[in-house]
Tab-separated table of C-alpha atoms in Angstrom:
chain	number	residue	atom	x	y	z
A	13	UNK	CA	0.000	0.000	0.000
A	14	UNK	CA	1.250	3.801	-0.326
A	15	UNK	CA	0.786	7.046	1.310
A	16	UNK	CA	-2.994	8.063	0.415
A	17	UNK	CA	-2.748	10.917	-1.765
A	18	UNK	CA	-6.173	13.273	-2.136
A	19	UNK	CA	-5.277	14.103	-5.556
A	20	UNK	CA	-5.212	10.719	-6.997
A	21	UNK	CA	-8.654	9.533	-4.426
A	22	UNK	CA	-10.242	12.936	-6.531
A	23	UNK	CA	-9.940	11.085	-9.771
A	24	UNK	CA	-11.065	7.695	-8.609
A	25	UNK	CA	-8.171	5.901	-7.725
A	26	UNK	CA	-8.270	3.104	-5.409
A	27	UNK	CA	-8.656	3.312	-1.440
A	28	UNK	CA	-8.251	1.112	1.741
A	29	UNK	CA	-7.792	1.179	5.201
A	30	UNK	CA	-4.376	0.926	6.502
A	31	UNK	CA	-5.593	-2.472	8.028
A	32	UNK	CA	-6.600	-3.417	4.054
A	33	UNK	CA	-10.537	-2.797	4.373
A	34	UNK	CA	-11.814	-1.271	1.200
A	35	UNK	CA	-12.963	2.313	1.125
A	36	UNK	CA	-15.467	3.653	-0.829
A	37	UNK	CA	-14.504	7.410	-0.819
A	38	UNK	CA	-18.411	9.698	-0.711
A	39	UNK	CA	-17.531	13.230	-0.693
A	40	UNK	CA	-14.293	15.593	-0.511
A	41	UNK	CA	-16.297	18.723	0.794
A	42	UNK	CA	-18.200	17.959	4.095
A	43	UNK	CA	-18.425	21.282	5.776
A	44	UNK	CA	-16.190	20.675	8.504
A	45	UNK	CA	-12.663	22.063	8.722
A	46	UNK	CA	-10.679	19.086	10.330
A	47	UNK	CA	-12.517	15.990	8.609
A	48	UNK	CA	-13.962	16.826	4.981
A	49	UNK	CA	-13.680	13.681	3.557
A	50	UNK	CA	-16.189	10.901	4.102
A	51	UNK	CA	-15.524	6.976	3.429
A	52	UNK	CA	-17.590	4.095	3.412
A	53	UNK	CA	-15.573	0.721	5.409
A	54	UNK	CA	-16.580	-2.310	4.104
A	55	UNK	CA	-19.876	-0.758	2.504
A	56	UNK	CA	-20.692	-0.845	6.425
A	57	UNK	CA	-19.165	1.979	8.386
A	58	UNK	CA	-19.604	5.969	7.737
A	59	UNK	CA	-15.880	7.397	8.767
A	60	UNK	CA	-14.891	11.279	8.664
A	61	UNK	CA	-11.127	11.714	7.320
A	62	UNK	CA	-8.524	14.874	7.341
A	63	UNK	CA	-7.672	16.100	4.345
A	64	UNK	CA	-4.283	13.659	4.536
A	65	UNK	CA	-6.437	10.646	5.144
A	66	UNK	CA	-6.178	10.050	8.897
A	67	UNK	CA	-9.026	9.031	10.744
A	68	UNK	CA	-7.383	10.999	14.268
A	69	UNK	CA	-5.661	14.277	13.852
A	70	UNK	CA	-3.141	13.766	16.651
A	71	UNK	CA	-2.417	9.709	16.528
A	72	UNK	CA	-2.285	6.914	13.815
A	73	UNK	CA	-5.435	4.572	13.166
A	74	UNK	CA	-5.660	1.224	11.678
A	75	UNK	CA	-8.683	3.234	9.517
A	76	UNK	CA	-6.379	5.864	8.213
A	77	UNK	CA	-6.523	5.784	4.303
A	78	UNK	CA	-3.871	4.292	1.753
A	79	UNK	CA	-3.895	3.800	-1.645
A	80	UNK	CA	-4.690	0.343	-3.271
């Protein structure tokens, strides 16, 4: 897996969790400052991301984004 990178998620590309549980990415531009992005785990759980793909701001999560 690599380093997720927003550009690339933008245009469709592939995304997991760092724990390799697909993502389906739903929207770049929640209104909220610190988590904009919103993913689907598994086609089961609703998870807020930062802008760099991490599901905490201040600690690493096995749901923090990669790409496939």
């Amino acid at each position: 897996m690599k380093e997720f990178n927003l550009k690339l998620a933008k245009n469709g590309a592939k995304v997991c969790t760092k724990d390799g549980k697909s993502v389906r990415l739903l929207a770049f531009d929640r209104e909220n400052a610190s988590f904009p992005i919103v993913g689907l785990i598994e086609n089961r759980r609703v998870c807020c991301y930062t802008i760099n793909g991490k599901f905490y701001i201040d600690k690493d999560s096995e749901n923090d984004l990669r790409m496939v």
